[in-house]
XYZ file of C-alpha atoms in Angstrom:
155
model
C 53.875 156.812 53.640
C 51.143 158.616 55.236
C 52.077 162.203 55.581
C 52.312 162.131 59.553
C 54.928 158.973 59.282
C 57.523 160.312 55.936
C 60.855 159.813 56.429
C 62.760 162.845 56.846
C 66.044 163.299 54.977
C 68.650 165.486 56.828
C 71.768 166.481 54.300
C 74.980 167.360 56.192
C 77.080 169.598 54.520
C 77.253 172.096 51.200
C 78.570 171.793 47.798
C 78.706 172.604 44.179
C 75.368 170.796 43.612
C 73.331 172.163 46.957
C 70.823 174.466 45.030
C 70.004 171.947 42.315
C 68.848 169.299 44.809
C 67.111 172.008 47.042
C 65.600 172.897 43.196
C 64.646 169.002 42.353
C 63.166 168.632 45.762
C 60.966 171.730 45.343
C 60.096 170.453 41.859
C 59.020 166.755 42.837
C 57.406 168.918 45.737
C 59.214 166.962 48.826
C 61.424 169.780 50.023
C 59.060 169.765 53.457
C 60.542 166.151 53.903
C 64.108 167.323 53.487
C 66.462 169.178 55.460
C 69.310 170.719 54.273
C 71.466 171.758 57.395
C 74.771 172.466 55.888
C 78.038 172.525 57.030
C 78.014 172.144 60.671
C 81.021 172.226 63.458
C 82.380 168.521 63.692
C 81.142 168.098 66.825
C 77.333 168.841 66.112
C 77.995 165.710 64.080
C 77.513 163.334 66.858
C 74.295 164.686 67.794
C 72.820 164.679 64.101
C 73.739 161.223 64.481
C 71.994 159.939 67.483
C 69.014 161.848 66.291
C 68.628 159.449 62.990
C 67.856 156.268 62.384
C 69.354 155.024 59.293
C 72.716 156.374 57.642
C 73.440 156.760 54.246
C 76.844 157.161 52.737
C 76.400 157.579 48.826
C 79.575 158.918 47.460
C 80.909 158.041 44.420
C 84.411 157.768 45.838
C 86.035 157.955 49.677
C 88.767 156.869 51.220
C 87.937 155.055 53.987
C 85.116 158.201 55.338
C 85.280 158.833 59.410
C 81.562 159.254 58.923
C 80.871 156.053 58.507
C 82.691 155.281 61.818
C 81.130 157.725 63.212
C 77.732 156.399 62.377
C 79.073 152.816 62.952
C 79.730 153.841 66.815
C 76.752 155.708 67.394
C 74.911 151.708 66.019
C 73.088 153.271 63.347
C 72.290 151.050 60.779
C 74.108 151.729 57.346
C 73.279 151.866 54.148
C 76.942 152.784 51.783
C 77.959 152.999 48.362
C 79.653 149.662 47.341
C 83.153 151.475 46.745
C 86.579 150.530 47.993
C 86.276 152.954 51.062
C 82.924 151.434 52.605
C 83.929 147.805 51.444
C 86.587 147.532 53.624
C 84.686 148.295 57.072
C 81.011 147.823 55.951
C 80.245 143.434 55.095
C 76.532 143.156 53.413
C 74.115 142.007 55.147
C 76.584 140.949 58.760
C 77.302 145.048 59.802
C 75.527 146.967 57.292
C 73.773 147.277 53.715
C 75.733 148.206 50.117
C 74.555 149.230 47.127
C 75.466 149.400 43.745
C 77.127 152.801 43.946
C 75.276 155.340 41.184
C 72.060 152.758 41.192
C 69.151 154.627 42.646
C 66.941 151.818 42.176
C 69.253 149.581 44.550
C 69.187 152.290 47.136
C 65.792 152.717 47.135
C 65.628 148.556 48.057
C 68.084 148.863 50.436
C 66.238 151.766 52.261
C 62.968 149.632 52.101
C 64.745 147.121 53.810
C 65.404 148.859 56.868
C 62.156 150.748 56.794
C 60.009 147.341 56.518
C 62.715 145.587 59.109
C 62.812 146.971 62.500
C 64.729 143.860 63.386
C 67.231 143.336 60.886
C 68.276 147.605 61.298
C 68.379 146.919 65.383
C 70.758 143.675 64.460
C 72.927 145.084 61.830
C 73.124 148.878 63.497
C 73.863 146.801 67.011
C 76.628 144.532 64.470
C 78.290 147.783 63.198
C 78.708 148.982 66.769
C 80.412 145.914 67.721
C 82.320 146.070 64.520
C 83.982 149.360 65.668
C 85.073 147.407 68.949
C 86.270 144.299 67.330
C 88.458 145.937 64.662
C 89.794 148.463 67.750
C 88.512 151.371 65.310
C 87.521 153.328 68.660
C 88.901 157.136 68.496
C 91.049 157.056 71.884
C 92.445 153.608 69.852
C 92.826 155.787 66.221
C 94.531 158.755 68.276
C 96.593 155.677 70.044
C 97.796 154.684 66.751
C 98.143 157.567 65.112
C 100.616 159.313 67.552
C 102.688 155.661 67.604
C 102.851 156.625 63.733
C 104.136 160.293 64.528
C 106.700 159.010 66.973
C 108.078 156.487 64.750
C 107.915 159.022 61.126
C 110.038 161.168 63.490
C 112.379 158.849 65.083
């Protein structure tokens, strides 16, 4: 990429592992392209969101991760991990893009398929939006469901 048009790469969140990438970054010298922003109130979350324009989940195990909803409803176009959590709401190529989970390599072709594909991120980010709708996985439906779960655990 020409240096005016580089991707930027925004990491939500901390961990155990936040200095060494900060330290690889600064060592393969693209720490300018990367921002690490931490962990951030929940509901800063949304607005990260709307500000990108691809999503990538890539755990190495989730259940099934709210971010990815999240990301879904906002119609972001995704790019997950191909593990049980993201397999059930994310279908290759119809709502979103999986990779071989640990496989850099098949990330890095993934993300080059969005990047070279303005049309196929507007149809699958616009195809996980819907997918929230269709499978009713909308939060006033979740908080629906969840307190029909309370009432019946309690009687």
């Amino acid at each position: 990429f020409p240096k005016s048009h580089r991707p930027q790469l925004t990491i939500i969140g901390d961990g155990p592992l936040k200095k060494d990438l900060v330290d690889l970054a600064e060592e393969l010298a693209v720490l300018e392209s990367l921002s690490f922003i931490g962990q951030i109130p929940h509901a800063q979350v949304m607005n990260q969101l709307q500000g990108a324009d691809i999503f990538a989940l890539t755990s190495y195990s989730e259940g099934r991760p709210n971010v990815i909803l999240e990301a879904m409803q906002t119609g972001l176009p995704i790019i997950a991990s191909e593990i049980d959590g993201t397999k059930e709401i994310i279908r290759h190529q119809e709502n979103g893009l999986l990779f071989q989970t640990g496989s850099v390599e098949d990330l890095h072709t993934k993300l080059r398929i969005y990047i070279d594909d303005h049309d196929l991120r507007r149809a699958l980010g616009d195809a996980a939006q819907q997918s929230i709708i269709d499978l009713e996985l909308t939060w006033s439906n979740t908080a629906k469901q969840y307190s029909k779960l309370i009432h019946n655990v309690l009687g």
